[in-house]
GROMACS .gro file of C-alpha atoms in nm:
model
  264
    1MET     CA    1   1.739  -4.180   0.002
    2SER     CA    2   1.424  -4.398  -0.011
    3SER     CA    3   1.192  -4.417  -0.312
    4ARG     CA    4   0.930  -4.225  -0.109
    5GLN     CA    5   1.174  -3.938  -0.047
    6LYS     CA    6   1.269  -3.931  -0.414
    7ARG     CA    7   0.907  -3.897  -0.517
    8PHE     CA    8   0.864  -3.591  -0.297
    9SER     CA    9   1.198  -3.423  -0.370
   10SER     CA   10   1.169  -3.441  -0.748
   11PRO     CA   11   0.849  -3.230  -0.771
   12ASN     CA   12   1.003  -2.972  -0.536
   13LEU     CA   13   1.303  -2.940  -0.765
   14ILE     CA   14   1.074  -2.897  -1.066
   15HIS     CA   15   0.868  -2.633  -0.886
   16ASP     CA   16   1.180  -2.442  -0.779
   17PHE     CA   17   1.324  -2.460  -1.129
   18ALA     CA   18   0.998  -2.337  -1.282
   19LYS     CA   19   0.981  -2.040  -1.041
   20ALA     CA   20   1.342  -1.944  -1.110
   21PHE     CA   21   1.290  -1.984  -1.486
   22ASN     CA   22   0.981  -1.763  -1.470
   23GLN     CA   23   1.177  -1.485  -1.297
   24VAL     CA   24   1.450  -1.490  -1.563
   25PHE     CA   25   1.224  -1.552  -1.865
   26PRO     CA   26   0.875  -1.435  -1.757
   27ASN     CA   27   0.727  -1.450  -2.109
   28MET     CA   28   0.853  -1.795  -2.204
   29LEU     CA   29   0.726  -2.027  -1.930
   30LEU     CA   30   0.357  -2.018  -2.024
   31PRO     CA   31   0.413  -2.126  -2.389
   32ILE     CA   32   0.631  -2.411  -2.259
   33PHE     CA   33   0.354  -2.517  -2.021
   34VAL     CA   34   0.103  -2.516  -2.307
   35LEU     CA   35   0.336  -2.735  -2.511
   36PHE     CA   36   0.379  -2.982  -2.225
   37TYR     CA   37   0.004  -2.985  -2.161
   38GLY     CA   38  -0.047  -3.085  -2.521
   39LEU     CA   39   0.211  -3.359  -2.478
   40GLY     CA   40   0.040  -3.479  -2.159
   41ILE     CA   41  -0.302  -3.492  -2.327
   42TYR     CA   42  -0.149  -3.687  -2.616
   43LEU     CA   43   0.010  -3.937  -2.374
   44THR     CA   44  -0.321  -3.994  -2.196
   45SER     CA   45  -0.473  -4.094  -2.527
   46LEU     CA   46  -0.225  -4.378  -2.562
   47THR     CA   47  -0.313  -4.698  -2.378
   48ASP     CA   48   0.045  -4.782  -2.281
   49SER     CA   49   0.123  -4.438  -2.138
   50ARG     CA   50  -0.216  -4.329  -2.000
   51ASP     CA   51  -0.112  -4.347  -1.634
   52PHE     CA   52   0.210  -4.163  -1.704
   53GLY     CA   53   0.020  -3.898  -1.899
   54MET     CA   54  -0.228  -3.845  -1.614
   55ASN     CA   55   0.055  -3.809  -1.361
   56PHE     CA   56   0.234  -3.572  -1.598
   57LEU     CA   57  -0.074  -3.350  -1.637
   58SER     CA   58  -0.124  -3.350  -1.260
   59GLU     CA   59   0.236  -3.241  -1.207
   60MET     CA   60   0.205  -2.964  -1.468
   61THR     CA   61  -0.115  -2.839  -1.302
   62GLY     CA   62   0.061  -2.823  -0.967
   63ILE     CA   63   0.346  -2.622  -1.115
   64VAL     CA   64   0.109  -2.378  -1.288
   65VAL     CA   65  -0.082  -2.323  -0.963
   66THR     CA   66   0.241  -2.266  -0.770
   67VAL     CA   67   0.412  -2.041  -1.022
   68TYR     CA   68   0.118  -1.829  -1.137
   69VAL     CA   69  -0.165  -1.845  -0.887
   70VAL     CA   70   0.032  -1.862  -0.560
   71GLU     CA   71   0.294  -1.616  -0.684
   72TYR     CA   72   0.018  -1.377  -0.791
   73PHE     CA   73  -0.135  -1.367  -0.443
   74TYR     CA   74   0.208  -1.350  -0.281
   75LYS     CA   75   0.305  -1.048  -0.490
   76ARG     CA   76  -0.031  -0.883  -0.423
   77LEU     CA   77   0.013  -0.935  -0.049
   78ASP     CA   78   0.366  -0.797  -0.072
   79ARG     CA   79   0.236  -0.485  -0.251
   80ILE     CA   80  -0.026  -0.434   0.019
   81LYS     CA   81   0.240  -0.458   0.291
   82LYS     CA   82   0.439  -0.185   0.115
   83VAL     CA   83   0.144   0.058   0.095
   84PRO     CA   84   0.237   0.255   0.413
   85ALA     CA   85   0.592   0.312   0.285
   86ARG     CA   86   0.457   0.408  -0.057
   87ILE     CA   87   0.224   0.662   0.105
   88VAL     CA   88   0.517   0.819   0.293
   89LEU     CA   89   0.719   0.840  -0.030
   90TRP     CA   90   0.425   0.986  -0.220
   91LYS     CA   91   0.355   1.253   0.042
   92ARG     CA   92   0.719   1.364   0.062
   93LEU     CA   93   0.756   1.382  -0.313
   94ALA     CA   94   0.419   1.553  -0.364
   95ARG     CA   95   0.507   1.817  -0.103
   96THR     CA   96   0.845   1.880  -0.268
   97PHE     CA   97   0.700   1.914  -0.617
   98ASP     CA   98   0.405   2.115  -0.485
   99GLN     CA   99   0.642   2.385  -0.362
  100PHE     CA  100   0.852   2.374  -0.681
  101PHE     CA  101   0.538   2.399  -0.897
  102LEU     CA  102   0.384   2.687  -0.702
  103MET     CA  103   0.697   2.900  -0.722
  104TRP     CA  104   0.694   2.895  -1.101
  105GLN     CA  105   0.318   2.934  -1.123
  106SER     CA  106   0.348   3.244  -0.904
  107ALA     CA  107   0.618   3.378  -1.134
  108TYR     CA  108   0.378   3.351  -1.429
  109HIS     CA  109   0.111   3.535  -1.229
  110LYS     CA  110   0.361   3.802  -1.127
  111LEU     CA  111   0.434   3.870  -1.494
  112TYR     CA  112   0.067   3.849  -1.597
  113ILE     CA  113   0.142   3.554  -1.826
  114PRO     CA  114  -0.183   3.355  -1.861
  115ILE     CA  115  -0.126   3.008  -1.717
  116SER     CA  116  -0.354   2.729  -1.598
  117ASP     CA  117  -0.322   2.512  -1.288
  118SER     CA  118  -0.187   2.227  -1.502
  119TYR     CA  119   0.172   2.117  -1.445
  120GLU     CA  120   0.194   2.054  -1.820
  121ASP     CA  121   0.140   2.426  -1.887
  122VAL     CA  122   0.364   2.549  -1.607
  123PHE     CA  123   0.648   2.326  -1.731
  124ASP     CA  124   0.590   2.381  -2.100
  125GLU     CA  125   0.933   2.459  -2.246
  126LYS     CA  126   0.818   2.752  -2.459
  127MET     CA  127   0.611   2.912  -2.182
  128PHE     CA  128   0.885   2.858  -1.926
  129THR     CA  129   1.142   3.030  -2.148
  130GLU     CA  130   0.908   3.327  -2.191
  131MET     CA  131   0.872   3.353  -1.814
  132MET     CA  132   1.251   3.335  -1.763
  133LYS     CA  133   1.309   3.621  -2.007
  134LYS     CA  134   1.058   3.851  -1.834
  135LEU     CA  135   1.133   3.771  -1.469
  136SER     CA  136   1.357   4.019  -1.289
  137LEU     CA  137   1.571   3.860  -1.018
  138SER     CA  138   1.591   4.184  -0.818
  139SER     CA  139   1.215   4.244  -0.806
  140TYR     CA  140   1.027   4.153  -0.491
  141VAL     CA  141   0.804   3.848  -0.488
  142CYS     CA  142   0.510   4.062  -0.375
  143GLN     CA  143   0.450   4.397  -0.210
  144GLU     CA  144   0.440   4.247   0.138
  145ALA     CA  145   0.756   4.037   0.091
  146SER     CA  146   1.103   4.151   0.192
  147PHE     CA  147   1.281   3.904  -0.035
  148THR     CA  148   1.346   3.906  -0.408
  149TRP     CA  149   1.285   3.642  -0.671
  150ALA     CA  150   1.657   3.562  -0.663
  151ASP     CA  151   1.629   3.491  -0.288
  152LEU     CA  152   1.318   3.279  -0.334
  153ILE     CA  153   1.454   3.079  -0.629
  154GLU     CA  154   1.771   2.993  -0.438
  155GLN     CA  155   1.577   2.892  -0.127
  156ILE     CA  156   1.323   2.672  -0.305
  157ALA     CA  157   1.584   2.519  -0.537
  158GLU     CA  158   1.809   2.425  -0.245
  159GLN     CA  159   1.517   2.279  -0.050
  160THR     CA  160   1.405   2.085  -0.358
  161ARG     CA  161   1.750   1.937  -0.420
  162SER     CA  162   1.795   1.849  -0.052
  163GLU     CA  163   1.455   1.679  -0.036
  164LEU     CA  164   1.522   1.488  -0.357
  165ASP     CA  165   1.854   1.360  -0.223
  166GLN     CA  166   1.691   1.244   0.101
  167ILE     CA  167   1.407   1.072  -0.086
  168ILE     CA  168   1.654   0.896  -0.316
  169SER     CA  169   1.867   0.781  -0.022
  170ALA     CA  170   1.568   0.650   0.174
  171ASN     CA  171   1.391   0.475  -0.117
  172SER     CA  172   1.659   0.369  -0.366
  173GLY     CA  173   1.621   0.002  -0.276
  174THR     CA  174   1.241  -0.013  -0.273
  175ALA     CA  175   1.096   0.248  -0.510
  176GLU     CA  176   1.052   0.204  -0.884
  177PRO     CA  177   1.391   0.222  -1.059
  178ASN     CA  178   1.260   0.465  -1.323
  179LEU     CA  179   1.138   0.704  -1.055
  180ILE     CA  180   1.469   0.696  -0.868
  181SER     CA  181   1.653   0.747  -1.197
  182HIS     CA  182   1.441   1.053  -1.279
  183LEU     CA  183   1.482   1.204  -0.934
  184THR     CA  184   1.859   1.149  -0.943
  185GLU     CA  185   1.888   1.309  -1.284
  186LEU     CA  186   1.680   1.605  -1.169
  187SER     CA  187   1.882   1.651  -0.849
  188GLU     CA  188   2.208   1.642  -1.042
  189SER     CA  189   2.089   1.858  -1.331
  190ASP     CA  190   2.292   2.166  -1.419
  191PHE     CA  191   1.979   2.379  -1.427
  192LEU     CA  192   1.873   2.298  -1.071
  193GLY     CA  193   2.231   2.348  -0.959
  194SER     CA  194   2.238   2.692  -1.120
  195LEU     CA  195   1.917   2.788  -0.939
  196CYS     CA  196   2.080   2.714  -0.604
  197ASP     CA  197   2.349   2.977  -0.676
  198ILE     CA  198   2.160   3.209  -0.908
  199GLN     CA  199   2.288   3.530  -0.748
  200LYS     CA  200   2.652   3.422  -0.758
  201LEU     CA  201   2.607   3.302  -1.116
  202HIS     CA  202   2.453   3.638  -1.204
  203GLN     CA  203   2.762   3.817  -1.072
  204LEU     CA  204   3.004   3.580  -1.246
  205ARG     CA  205   2.829   3.626  -1.578
  206ASN     CA  206   2.846   4.002  -1.537
  207VAL     CA  207   2.530   4.059  -1.739
  208LYS     CA  208   2.402   4.415  -1.777
  209ASN     CA  209   2.045   4.342  -1.667
  210ASP     CA  210   1.897   4.122  -1.395
  211SER     CA  211   1.692   3.900  -1.624
  212PHE     CA  212   1.649   3.548  -1.489
  213TYR     CA  213   1.708   3.415  -1.840
  214GLU     CA  214   2.041   3.598  -1.878
  215ALA     CA  215   2.171   3.495  -1.535
  216SER     CA  216   2.066   3.130  -1.525
  217LEU     CA  217   2.176   2.822  -1.711
  218LYS     CA  218   1.907   2.714  -1.956
  219PRO     CA  219   1.690   2.409  -1.884
  220ASP     CA  220   1.704   2.152  -2.163
  221THR     CA  221   1.422   1.937  -2.299
  222THR     CA  222   1.522   1.650  -2.070
  223PHE     CA  223   1.455   1.865  -1.764
  224PHE     CA  224   1.096   1.931  -1.869
  225GLU     CA  225   1.042   1.565  -1.960
  226ILE     CA  226   1.167   1.447  -1.620
  227VAL     CA  227   0.954   1.697  -1.430
  228THR     CA  228   0.633   1.617  -1.621
  229GLU     CA  229   0.696   1.242  -1.594
  230THR     CA  230   0.734   1.276  -1.218
  231TYR     CA  231   0.406   1.467  -1.192
  232ARG     CA  232   0.236   1.194  -1.395
  233TRP     CA  233   0.381   0.936  -1.157
  234LEU     CA  234   0.245   1.129  -0.857
  235ILE     CA  235  -0.105   1.139  -1.004
  236LEU     CA  236  -0.108   0.771  -1.107
  237GLU     CA  237   0.040   0.663  -0.773
  238GLU     CA  238  -0.233   0.859  -0.595
  239ILE     CA  239  -0.495   0.660  -0.787
  240ASN     CA  240  -0.324   0.328  -0.708
  241LEU     CA  241  -0.283   0.406  -0.338
  242LYS     CA  242  -0.646   0.513  -0.302
  243ARG     CA  243  -0.753   0.191  -0.471
  244MET     CA  244  -0.551  -0.012  -0.221
  245ASN     CA  245  -0.639   0.208   0.076
  246PRO     CA  246  -0.959   0.409   0.022
  247ASN     CA  247  -0.911   0.581   0.358
  248ALA     CA  248  -0.574   0.727   0.263
  249LYS     CA  249  -0.578   1.107   0.276
  250LEU     CA  250  -0.399   1.203  -0.044
  251SER     CA  251  -0.420   1.495  -0.280
  252ALA     CA  252  -0.219   1.574  -0.593
  253ALA     CA  253  -0.370   1.919  -0.652
  254PHE     CA  254  -0.029   2.084  -0.595
  255ARG     CA  255  -0.154   2.368  -0.381
  256SER     CA  256  -0.016   2.493  -0.051
  257LYS     CA  257  -0.025   2.796   0.179
  258TYR     CA  258   0.331   2.890   0.090
  259PHE     CA  259   0.219   3.134  -0.177
  260GLU     CA  260  -0.114   3.224  -0.022
  261GLY     CA  261  -0.262   3.514  -0.215
  262GLN     CA  262  -0.174   3.628  -0.564
  263PRO     CA  263   0.158   3.808  -0.604
  264SER     CA  264   0.128   4.162  -0.730
   0.00000   0.00000   0.00000
């Protein structure tokens, strides 16, 4: 290898090492750069090493530009490219949680339990427990409906779990790990599983009344935390997607025509 080739290969090795180091230790590279900058400035103040110090500072500047500036724009461009896939994920998850939310909100209305349109109220552990104790599985969803709350709960729960599994499968390699972890835990939760077979569970438990609370397994605190965290993610992701694509038609109001009209 000629001296010219050596001069060009050495900086490339330094750049590659700096980028790899920054990925492994993202909070340590900048302090090291500051230290080396100080060393370079000190060397330029010495007559015998001024040229070396100038070259050293120039090399450090090139590395900083590559690692921080170029990487910043590369990551931003990569995020922009992923916006369409993120919109698809958001819409699927929002639709799934919209239906899940509206079922429980309608149950509160059915029982004349005052509740707001906030997911934090609908999935408040104390309020949810009160609703479970008052809801009769054999009662009809509304006067016009031919199906009971047990039928509806099983249908929506099964659809929710199926949708969650499909979303996890399609996005496990690209979506945020915390989101996938939450969705997996929700899909595999005992409570959601009990909702899918609430009528069979009611028969197996051989309870004297048809109270939802008596028939079902009880949701734990983790269930409510996961659900509310996912709703927060949906709302924040909506804000981020609209910032990146102002023309995106998104809405996290959690309303649909599924339960059109108030149940009586």
